[in-house]
mmCIF file of C-alpha atoms and ligand atoms in Angstrom:
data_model
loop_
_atom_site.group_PDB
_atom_site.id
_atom_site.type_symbol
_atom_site.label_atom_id
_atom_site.label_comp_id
_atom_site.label_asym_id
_atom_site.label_seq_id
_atom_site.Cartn_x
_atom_site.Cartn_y
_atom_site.Cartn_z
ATOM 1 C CA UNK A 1 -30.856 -63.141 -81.769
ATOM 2 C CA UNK A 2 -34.694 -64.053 -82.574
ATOM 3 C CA UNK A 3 -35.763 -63.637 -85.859
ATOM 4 C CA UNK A 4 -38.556 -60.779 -85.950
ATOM 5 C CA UNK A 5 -40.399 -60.885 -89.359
ATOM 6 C CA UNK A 6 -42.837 -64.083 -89.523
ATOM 7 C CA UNK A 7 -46.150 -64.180 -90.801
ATOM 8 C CA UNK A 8 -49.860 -64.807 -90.375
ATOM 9 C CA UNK A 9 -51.165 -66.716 -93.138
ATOM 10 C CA UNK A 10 -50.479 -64.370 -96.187
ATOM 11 C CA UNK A 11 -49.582 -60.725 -93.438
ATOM 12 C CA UNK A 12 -46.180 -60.474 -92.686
ATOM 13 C CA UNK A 13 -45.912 -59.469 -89.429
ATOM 14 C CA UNK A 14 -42.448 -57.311 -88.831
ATOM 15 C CA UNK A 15 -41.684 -58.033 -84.567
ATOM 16 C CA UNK A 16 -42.496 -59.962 -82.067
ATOM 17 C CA UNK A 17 -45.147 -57.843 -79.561
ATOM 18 C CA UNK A 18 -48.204 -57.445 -80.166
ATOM 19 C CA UNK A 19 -50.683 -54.694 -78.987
ATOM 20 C CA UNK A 20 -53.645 -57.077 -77.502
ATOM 21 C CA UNK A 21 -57.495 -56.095 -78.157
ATOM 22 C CA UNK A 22 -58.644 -54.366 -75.000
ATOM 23 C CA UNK A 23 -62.384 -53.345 -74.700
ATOM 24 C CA UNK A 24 -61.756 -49.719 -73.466
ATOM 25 C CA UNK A 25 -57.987 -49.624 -73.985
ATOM 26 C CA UNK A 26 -57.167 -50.801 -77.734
ATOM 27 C CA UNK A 27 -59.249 -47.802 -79.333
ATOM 28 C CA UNK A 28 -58.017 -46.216 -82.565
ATOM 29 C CA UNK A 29 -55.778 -43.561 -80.747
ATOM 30 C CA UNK A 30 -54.513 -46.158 -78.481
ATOM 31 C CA UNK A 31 -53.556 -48.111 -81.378
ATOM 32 C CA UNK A 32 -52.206 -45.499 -83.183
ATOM 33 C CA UNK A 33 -49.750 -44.745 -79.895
ATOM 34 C CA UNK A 34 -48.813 -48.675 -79.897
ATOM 35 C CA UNK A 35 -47.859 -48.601 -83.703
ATOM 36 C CA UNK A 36 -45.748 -45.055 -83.175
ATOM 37 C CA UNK A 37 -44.127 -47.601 -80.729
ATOM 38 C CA UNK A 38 -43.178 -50.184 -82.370
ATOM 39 C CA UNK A 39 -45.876 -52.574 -81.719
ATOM 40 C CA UNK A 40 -45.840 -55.320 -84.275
ATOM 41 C CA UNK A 41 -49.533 -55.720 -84.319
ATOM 42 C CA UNK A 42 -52.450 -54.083 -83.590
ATOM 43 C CA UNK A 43 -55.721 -55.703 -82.740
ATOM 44 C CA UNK A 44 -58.663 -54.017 -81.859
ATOM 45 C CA UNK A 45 -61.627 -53.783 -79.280
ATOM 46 C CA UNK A 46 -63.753 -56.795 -79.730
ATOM 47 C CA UNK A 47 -67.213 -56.165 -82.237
ATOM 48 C CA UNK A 48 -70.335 -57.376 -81.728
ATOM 49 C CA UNK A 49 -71.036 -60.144 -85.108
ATOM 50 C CA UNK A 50 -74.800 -59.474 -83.789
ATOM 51 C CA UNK A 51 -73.785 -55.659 -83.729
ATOM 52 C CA UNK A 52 -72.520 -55.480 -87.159
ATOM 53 C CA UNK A 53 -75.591 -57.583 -88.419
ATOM 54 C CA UNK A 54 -78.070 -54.850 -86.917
ATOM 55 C CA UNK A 55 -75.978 -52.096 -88.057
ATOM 56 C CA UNK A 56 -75.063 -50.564 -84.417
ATOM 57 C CA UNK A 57 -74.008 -47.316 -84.500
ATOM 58 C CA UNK A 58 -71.361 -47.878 -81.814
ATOM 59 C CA UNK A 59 -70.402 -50.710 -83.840
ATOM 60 C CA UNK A 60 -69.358 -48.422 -86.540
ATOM 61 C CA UNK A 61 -67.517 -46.278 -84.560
ATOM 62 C CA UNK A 62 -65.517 -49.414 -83.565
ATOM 63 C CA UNK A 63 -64.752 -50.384 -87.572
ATOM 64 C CA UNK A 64 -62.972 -47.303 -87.782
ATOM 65 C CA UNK A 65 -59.242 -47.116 -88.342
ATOM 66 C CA UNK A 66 -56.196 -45.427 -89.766
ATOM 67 C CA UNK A 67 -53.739 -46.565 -93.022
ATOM 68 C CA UNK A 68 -50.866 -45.853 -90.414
ATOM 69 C CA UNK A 69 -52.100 -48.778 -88.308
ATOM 70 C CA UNK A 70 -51.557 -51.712 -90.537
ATOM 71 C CA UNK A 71 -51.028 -54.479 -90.126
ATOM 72 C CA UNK A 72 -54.468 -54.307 -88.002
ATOM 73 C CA UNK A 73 -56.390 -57.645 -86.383
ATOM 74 C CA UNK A 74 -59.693 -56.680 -85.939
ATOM 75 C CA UNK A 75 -61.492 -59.126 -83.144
ATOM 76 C CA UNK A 76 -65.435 -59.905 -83.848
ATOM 77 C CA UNK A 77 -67.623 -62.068 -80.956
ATOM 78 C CA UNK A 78 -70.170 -64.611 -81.321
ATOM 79 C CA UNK A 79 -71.483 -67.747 -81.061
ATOM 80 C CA UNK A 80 -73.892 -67.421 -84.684
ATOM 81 C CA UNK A 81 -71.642 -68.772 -87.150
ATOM 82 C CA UNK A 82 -74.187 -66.926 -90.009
ATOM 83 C CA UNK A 83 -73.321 -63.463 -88.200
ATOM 84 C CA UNK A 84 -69.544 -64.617 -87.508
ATOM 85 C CA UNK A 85 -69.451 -65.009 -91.470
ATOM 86 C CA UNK A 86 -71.289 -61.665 -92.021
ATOM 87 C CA UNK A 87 -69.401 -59.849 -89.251
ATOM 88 C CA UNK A 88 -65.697 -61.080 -90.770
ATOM 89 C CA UNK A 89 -67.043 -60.265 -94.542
ATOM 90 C CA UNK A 90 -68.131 -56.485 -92.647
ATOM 91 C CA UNK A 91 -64.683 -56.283 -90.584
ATOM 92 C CA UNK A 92 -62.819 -57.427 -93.669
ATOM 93 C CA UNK A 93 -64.618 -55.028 -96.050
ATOM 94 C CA UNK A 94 -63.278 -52.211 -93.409
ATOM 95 C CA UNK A 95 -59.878 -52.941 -93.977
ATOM 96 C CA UNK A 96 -58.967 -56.027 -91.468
ATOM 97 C CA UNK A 97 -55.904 -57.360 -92.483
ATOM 98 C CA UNK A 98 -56.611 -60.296 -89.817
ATOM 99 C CA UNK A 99 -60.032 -61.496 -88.560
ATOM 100 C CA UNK A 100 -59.713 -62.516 -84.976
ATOM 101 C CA UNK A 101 -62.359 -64.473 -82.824
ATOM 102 C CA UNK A 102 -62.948 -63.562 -79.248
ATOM 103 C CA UNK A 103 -62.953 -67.145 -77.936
ATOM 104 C CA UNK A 104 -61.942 -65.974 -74.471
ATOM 105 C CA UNK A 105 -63.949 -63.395 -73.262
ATOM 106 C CA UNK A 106 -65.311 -64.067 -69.928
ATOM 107 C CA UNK A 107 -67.922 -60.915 -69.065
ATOM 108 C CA UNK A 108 -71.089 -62.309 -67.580
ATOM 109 C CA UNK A 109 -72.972 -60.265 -70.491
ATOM 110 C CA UNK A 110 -70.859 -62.183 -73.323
ATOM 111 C CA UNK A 111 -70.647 -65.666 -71.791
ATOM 112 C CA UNK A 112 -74.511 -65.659 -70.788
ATOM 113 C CA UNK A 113 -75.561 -65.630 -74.560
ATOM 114 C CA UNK A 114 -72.716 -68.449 -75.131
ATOM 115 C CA UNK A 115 -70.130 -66.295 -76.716
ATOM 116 C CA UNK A 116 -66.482 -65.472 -75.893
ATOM 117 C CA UNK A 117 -65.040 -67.831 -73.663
ATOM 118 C CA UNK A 118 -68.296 -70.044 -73.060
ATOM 119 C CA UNK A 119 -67.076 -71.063 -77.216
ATOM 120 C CA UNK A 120 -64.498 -73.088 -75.087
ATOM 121 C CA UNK A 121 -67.184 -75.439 -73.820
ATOM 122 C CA UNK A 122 -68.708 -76.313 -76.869
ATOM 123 C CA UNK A 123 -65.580 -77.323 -79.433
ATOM 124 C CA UNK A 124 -67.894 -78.187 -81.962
ATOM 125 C CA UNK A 125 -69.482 -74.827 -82.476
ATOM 126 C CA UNK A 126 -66.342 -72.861 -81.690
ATOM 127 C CA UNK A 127 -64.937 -74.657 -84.913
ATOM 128 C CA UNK A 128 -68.391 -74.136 -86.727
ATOM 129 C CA UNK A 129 -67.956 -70.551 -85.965
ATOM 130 C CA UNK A 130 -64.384 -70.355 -86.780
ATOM 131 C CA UNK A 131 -65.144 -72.362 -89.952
ATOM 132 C CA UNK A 132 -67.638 -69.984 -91.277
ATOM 133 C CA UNK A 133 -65.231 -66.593 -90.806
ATOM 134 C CA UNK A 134 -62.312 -69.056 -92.522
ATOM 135 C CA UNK A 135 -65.034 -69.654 -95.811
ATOM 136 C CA UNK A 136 -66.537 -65.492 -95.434
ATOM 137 C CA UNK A 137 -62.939 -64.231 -95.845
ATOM 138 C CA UNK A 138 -59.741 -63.718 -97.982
ATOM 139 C CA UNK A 139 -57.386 -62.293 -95.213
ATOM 140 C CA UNK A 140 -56.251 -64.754 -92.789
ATOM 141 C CA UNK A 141 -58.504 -65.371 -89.604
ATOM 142 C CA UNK A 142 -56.976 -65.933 -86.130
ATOM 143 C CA UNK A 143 -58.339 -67.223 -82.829
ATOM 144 C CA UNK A 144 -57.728 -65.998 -79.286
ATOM 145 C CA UNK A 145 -58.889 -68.400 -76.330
ATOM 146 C CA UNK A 146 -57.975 -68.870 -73.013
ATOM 147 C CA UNK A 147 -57.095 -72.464 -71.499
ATOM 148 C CA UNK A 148 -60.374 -73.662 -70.745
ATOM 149 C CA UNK A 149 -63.304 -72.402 -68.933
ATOM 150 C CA UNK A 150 -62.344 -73.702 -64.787
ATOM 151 C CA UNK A 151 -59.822 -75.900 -63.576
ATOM 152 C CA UNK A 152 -61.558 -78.982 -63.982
ATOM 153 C CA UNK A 153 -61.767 -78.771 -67.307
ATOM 154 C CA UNK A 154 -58.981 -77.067 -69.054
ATOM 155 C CA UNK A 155 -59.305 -78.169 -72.989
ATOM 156 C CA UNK A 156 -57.018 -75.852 -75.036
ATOM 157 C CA UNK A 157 -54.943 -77.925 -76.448
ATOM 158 C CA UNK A 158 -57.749 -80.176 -78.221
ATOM 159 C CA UNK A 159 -59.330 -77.265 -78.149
ATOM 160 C CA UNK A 160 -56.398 -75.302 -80.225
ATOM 161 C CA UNK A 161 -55.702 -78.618 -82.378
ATOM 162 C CA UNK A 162 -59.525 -78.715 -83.371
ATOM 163 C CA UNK A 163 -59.579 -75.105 -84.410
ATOM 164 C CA UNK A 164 -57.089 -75.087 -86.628
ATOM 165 C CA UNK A 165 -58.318 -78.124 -88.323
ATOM 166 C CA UNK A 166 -60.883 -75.067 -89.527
ATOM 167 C CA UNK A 167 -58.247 -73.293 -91.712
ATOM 168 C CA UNK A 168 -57.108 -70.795 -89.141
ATOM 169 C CA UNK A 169 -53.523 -69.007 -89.634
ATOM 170 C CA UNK A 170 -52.762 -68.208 -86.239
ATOM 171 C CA UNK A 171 -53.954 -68.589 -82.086
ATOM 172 C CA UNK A 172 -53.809 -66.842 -79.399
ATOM 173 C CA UNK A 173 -53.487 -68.441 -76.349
ATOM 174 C CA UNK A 174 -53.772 -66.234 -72.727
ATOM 175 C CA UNK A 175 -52.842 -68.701 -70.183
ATOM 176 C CA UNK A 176 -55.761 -68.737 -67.644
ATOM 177 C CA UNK A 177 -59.605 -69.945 -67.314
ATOM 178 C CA UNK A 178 -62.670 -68.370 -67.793
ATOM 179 C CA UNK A 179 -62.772 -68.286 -63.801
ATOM 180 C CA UNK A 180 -59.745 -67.173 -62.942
ATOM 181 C CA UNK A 181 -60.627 -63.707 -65.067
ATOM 182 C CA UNK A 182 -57.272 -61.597 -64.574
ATOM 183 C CA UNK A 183 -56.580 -63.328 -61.285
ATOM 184 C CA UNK A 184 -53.808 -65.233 -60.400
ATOM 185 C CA UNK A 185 -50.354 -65.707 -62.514
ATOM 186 C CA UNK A 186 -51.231 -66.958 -66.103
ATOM 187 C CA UNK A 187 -49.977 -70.500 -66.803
ATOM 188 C CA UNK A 188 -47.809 -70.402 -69.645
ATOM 189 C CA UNK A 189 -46.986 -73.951 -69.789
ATOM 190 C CA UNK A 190 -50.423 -74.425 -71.871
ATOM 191 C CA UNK A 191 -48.948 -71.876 -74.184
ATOM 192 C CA UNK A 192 -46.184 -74.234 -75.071
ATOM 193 C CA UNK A 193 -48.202 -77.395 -74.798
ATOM 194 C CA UNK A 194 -50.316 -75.610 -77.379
ATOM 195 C CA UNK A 195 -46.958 -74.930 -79.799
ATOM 196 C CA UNK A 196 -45.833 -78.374 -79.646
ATOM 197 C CA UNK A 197 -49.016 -79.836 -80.995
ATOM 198 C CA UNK A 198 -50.361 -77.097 -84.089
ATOM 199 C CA UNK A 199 -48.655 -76.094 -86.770
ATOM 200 C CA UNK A 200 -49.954 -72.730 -87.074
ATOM 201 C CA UNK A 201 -48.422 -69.625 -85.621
ATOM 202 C CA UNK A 202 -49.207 -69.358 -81.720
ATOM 203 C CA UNK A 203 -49.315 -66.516 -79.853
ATOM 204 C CA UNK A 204 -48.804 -66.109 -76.163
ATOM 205 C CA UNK A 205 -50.264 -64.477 -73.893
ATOM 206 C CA UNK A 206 -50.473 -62.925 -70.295
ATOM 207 C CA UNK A 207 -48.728 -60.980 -67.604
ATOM 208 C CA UNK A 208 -46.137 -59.166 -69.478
ATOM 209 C CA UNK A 209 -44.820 -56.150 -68.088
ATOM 210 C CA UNK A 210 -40.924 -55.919 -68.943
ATOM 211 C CA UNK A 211 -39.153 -56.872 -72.196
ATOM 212 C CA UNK A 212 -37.816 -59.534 -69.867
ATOM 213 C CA UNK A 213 -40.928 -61.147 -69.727
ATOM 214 C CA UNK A 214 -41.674 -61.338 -73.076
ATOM 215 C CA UNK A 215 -38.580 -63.064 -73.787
ATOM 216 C CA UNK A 216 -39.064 -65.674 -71.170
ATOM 217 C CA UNK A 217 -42.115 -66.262 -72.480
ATOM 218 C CA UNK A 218 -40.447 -66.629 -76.034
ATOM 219 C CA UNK A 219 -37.682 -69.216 -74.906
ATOM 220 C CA UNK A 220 -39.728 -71.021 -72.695
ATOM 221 C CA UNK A 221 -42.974 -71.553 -74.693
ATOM 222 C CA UNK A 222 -41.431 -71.576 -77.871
ATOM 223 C CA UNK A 223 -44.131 -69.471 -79.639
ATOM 224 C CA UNK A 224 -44.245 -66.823 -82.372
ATOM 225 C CA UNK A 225 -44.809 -63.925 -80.944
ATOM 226 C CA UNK A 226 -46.216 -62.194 -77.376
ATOM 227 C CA UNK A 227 -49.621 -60.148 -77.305
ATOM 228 C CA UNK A 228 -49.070 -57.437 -73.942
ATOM 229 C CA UNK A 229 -52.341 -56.256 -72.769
ATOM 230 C CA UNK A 230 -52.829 -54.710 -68.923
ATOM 231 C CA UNK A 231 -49.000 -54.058 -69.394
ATOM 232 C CA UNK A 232 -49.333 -51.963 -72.546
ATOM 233 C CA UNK A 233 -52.011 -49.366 -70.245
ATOM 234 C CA UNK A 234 -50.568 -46.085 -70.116
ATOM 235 C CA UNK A 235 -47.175 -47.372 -71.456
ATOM 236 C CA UNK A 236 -47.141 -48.028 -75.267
ATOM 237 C CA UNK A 237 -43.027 -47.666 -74.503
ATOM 238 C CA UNK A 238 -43.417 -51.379 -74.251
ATOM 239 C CA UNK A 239 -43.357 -52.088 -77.600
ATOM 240 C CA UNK A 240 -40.497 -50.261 -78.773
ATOM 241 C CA UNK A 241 -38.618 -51.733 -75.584
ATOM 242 C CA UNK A 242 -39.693 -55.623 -75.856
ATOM 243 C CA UNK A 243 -38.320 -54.905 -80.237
ATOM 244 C CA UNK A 244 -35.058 -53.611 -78.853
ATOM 245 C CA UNK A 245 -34.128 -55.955 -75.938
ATOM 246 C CA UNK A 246 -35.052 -58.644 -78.483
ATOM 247 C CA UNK A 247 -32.732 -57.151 -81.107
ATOM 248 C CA UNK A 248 -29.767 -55.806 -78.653
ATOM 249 C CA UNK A 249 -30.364 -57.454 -75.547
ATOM 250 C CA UNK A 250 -30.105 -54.330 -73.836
ATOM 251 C CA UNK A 251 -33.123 -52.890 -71.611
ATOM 252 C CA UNK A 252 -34.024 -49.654 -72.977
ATOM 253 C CA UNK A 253 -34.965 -47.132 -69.314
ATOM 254 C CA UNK A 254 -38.590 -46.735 -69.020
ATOM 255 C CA UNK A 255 -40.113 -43.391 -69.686
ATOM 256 C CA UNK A 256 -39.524 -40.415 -67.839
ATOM 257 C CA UNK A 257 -41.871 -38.113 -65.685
ATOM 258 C CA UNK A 258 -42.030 -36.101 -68.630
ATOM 259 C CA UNK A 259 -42.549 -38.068 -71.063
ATOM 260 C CA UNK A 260 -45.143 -40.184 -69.365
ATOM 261 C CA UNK A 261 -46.731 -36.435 -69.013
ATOM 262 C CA UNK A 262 -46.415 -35.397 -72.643
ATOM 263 C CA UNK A 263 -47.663 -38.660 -73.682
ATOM 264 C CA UNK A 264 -50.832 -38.599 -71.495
ATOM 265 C CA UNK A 265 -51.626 -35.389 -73.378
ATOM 266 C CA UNK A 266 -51.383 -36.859 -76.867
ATOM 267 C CA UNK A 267 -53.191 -39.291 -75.914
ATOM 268 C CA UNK A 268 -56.126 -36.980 -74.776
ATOM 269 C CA UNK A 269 -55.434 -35.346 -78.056
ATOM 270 C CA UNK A 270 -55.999 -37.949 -80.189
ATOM 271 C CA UNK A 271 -59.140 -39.081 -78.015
ATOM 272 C CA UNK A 272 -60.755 -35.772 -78.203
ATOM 273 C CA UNK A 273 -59.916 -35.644 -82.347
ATOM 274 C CA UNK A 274 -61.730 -39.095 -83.035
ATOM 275 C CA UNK A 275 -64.187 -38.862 -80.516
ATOM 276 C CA UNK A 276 -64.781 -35.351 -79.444
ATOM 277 C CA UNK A 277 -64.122 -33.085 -76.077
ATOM 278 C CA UNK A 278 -67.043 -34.646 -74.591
ATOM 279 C CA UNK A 279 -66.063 -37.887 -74.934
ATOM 280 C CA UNK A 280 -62.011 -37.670 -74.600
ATOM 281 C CA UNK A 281 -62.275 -35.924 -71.498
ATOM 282 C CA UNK A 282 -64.601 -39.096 -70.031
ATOM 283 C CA UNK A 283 -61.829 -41.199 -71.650
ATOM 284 C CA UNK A 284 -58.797 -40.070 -70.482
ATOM 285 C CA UNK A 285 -59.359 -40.245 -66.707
ATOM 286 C CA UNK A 286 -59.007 -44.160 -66.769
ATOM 287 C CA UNK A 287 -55.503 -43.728 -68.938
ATOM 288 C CA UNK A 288 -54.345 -40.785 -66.861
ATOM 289 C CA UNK A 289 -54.426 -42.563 -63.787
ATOM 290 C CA UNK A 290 -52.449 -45.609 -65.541
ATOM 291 C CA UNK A 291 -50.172 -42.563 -67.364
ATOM 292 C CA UNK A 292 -49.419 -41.274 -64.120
ATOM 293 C CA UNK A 293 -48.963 -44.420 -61.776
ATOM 294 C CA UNK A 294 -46.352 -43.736 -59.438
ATOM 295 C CA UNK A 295 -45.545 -40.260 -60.088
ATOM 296 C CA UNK A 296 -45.221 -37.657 -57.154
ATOM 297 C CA UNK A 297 -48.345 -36.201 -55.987
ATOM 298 C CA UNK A 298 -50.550 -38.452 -58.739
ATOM 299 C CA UNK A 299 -53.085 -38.901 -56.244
ATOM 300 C CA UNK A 300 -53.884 -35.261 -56.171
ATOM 301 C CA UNK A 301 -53.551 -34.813 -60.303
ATOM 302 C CA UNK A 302 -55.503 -37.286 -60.895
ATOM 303 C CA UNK A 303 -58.535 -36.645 -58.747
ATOM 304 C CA UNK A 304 -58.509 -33.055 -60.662
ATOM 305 C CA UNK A 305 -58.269 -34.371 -63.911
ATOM 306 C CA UNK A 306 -61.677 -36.538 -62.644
ATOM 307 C CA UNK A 307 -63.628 -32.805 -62.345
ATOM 308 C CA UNK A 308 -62.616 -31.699 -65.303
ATOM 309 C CA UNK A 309 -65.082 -31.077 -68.151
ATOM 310 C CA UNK A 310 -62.893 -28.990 -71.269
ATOM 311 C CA UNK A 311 -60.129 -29.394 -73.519
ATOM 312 C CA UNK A 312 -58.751 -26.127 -71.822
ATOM 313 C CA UNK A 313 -58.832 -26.898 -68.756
ATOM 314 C CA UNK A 314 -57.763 -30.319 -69.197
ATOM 315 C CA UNK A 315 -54.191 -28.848 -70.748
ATOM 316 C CA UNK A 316 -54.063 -26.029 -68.319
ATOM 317 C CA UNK A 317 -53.640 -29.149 -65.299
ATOM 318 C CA UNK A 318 -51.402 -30.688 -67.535
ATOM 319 C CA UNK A 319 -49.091 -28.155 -67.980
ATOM 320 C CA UNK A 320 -49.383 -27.317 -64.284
ATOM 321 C CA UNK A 321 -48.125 -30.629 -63.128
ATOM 322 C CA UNK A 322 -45.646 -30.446 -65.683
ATOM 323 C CA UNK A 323 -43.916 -27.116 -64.402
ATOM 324 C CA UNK A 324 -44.088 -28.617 -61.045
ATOM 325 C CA UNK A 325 -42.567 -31.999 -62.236
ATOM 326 C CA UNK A 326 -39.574 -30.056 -63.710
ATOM 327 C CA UNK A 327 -38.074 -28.928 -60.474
ATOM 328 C CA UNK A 328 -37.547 -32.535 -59.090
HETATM 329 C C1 LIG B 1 -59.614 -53.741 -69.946
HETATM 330 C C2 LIG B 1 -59.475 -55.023 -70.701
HETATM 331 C C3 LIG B 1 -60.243 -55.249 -71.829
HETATM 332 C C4 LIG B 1 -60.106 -56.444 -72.560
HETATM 333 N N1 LIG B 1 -60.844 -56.626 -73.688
HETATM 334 C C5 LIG B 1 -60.620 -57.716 -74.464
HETATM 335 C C6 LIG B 1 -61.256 -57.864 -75.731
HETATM 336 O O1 LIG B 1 -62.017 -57.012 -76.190
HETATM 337 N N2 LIG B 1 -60.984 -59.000 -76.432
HETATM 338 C C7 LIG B 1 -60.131 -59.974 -75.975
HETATM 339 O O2 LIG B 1 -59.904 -60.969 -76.646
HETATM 340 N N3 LIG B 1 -59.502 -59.837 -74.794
HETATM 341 C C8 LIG B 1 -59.716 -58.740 -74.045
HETATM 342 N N4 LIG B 1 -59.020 -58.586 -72.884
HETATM 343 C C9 LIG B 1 -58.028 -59.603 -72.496
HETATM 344 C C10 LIG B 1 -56.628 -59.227 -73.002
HETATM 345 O O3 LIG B 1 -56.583 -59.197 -74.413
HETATM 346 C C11 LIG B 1 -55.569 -60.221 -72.481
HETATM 347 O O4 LIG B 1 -55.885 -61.492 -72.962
HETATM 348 C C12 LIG B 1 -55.509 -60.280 -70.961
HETATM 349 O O5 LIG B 1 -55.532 -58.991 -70.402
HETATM 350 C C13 LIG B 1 -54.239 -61.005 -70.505
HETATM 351 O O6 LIG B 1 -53.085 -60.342 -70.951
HETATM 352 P P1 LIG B 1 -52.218 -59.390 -69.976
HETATM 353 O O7 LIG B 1 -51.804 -60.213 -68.796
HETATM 354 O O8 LIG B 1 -51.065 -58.940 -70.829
HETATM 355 O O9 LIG B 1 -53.116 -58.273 -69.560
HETATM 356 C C14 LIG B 1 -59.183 -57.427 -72.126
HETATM 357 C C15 LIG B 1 -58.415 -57.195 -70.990
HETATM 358 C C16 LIG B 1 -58.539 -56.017 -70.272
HETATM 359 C C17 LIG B 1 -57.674 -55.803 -69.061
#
């Protein structure tokens, strides 16, 4: 059996999987669905460093979070190491129990001003930048990178051994290049080449779906924990099952119809209370269609769920599809 408490510099960290920062996805009810779950860790959307220097108001809205949550990584971008150091002090000051750098973003929008994954082809100022957040902060500050920007020139594990010569606690590693994006299978021998060399916590990271996965990923890589992202959409069940099949060895059963159902309308629930109507109903439509992948007749539920416009209605479709559900 694997051990589950370990720690990030001074957070202990109780399991192994970890709820990974999504732009979109790891919101504060998202998160709070993942933790209900069993996830481990929650880390959030990535922050603008510039943001939080010019107070953006969407920036705030991104700071916010819930005591429930902790032990909560929040993730900051940039390339400025002055607004890294202001944007960890700002993240920090919000209640961060981690600091995490996005050092493996690869939007055009992100890269083009040399932030995110472009970090990865510049060492120097991805440790300058790592550096400052390190001096800014008391809690511990993490990295998450990817394993080098193409093919020809895949760097992470000089590129992981120079950033933690920066006082970081932990890394992240998701096992592809800037180019690849989500393409392709992720390459998780990096992930262990990584482990062998630092002596920091490593996290891995990339296409897991099934508790089996992430404890391939733990035996073969031989790192401290797995971060779920695209596999976590519409089914924060994954957390609770990767803890148990860990624990038990036994594969919890996914969720059923119903539950998948019932969950999508929390989740629209806790949208619409930290957001608003307006908003949650916008919101939901990309999560329903993950909630309700492979369900009968989702096709048809989902395109109505797309029209709609109010709470009310919203629940009425909801708890149409749900009678219909209960007589298969
Ligand atoms: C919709 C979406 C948004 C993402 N946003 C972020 C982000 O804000 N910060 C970050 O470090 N990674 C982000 N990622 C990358 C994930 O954290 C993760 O590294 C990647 O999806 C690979 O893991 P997976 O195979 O489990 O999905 C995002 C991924 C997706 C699919």
């Amino acid at each position: 059996m694997i051990e589950q408490t370990w720690s990030i510099g001074t957070v202990t960290i109780d399991g192994k999987a970890i709820l990974a920062p999504m732009a979109g996805v790891s919101d504060i009810a998202y998160r709070l669905l993942a933790k209900e779950h069993k996830a481990a860790l929650v880390c959030t959307e990535m922050v603008s460093a510039m943001g939080i220097k010019y107070k953006n108001e969407r920036t705030n809205e991104l700071l916010r979070m819930e005591d429930v949550e902790h032990p909560v990584s929040m993730q900051i971008f940039g390339s400025n190491p002055e607004a890294i150091a202001l944007g960890a002090k700002v993240v920090e000051a919000a209640g961060a129990d981690i600091v995490d750098i996005n050092m493996g973003c690869p939007v055009k929008k992100v890269v083009s001003s040399g932030d995110g994954s472009a970090l990865m082809k510049h060492p120097d100022l991805a440790a300058r930048v790592a550096e400052a957040a390190v001096k800014a902060v008391k809690v511990p500050v993490t990295v998450k990178m990817r394993i080098g920007w193409d093919s020809d020139s895949i760097n992470v594990v000089d590129f992981a051994k120079r950033i933690e010569s920066t006082g970081v606690a932990a890394i992240a590693v998701h096992g592809r290049t800037k180019e690849q994006m989500y393409s392709g299978q992720a390459d998780w021998s990096y992930i262990k080449a990584v482990k062998e060399v630092v002596n920091i916590p490593v996290i891995g990271n990339g296409d897991i779906v099934e508790p089996s996965d992430a404890k391939r990923m733990l035996d073969e890589t031989g790192c401290d924990a797995v971060m779920i992202g695209r596999g976590a959409q519409g089914n924060p069940w994954i957390f609770e099952r990767i803890h148990h099949y860990l624990l038990t060895g036994d594969i919890l059963p996914g969720p059923t119809y119903m539950e998948r159902i019932d969950m999508l309308l929390t989740h629209f629930q806790l949208l619409c209370h930290y957001k608003g109507a307006a908003l949650g109903v916008k919101e939901i439509r990309t999560h329903a269609g993950w909630y309700l992948r492979g369900l009968p007749e989702s096709a048809y539920w989902r395109n109505r769920i797309n029209t709609i416009h109010t709470v009310k209605s919203f629940e009425r479709e909801i708890e149409a599809y749900r009678n219909l559900l209960k007589d298969m």
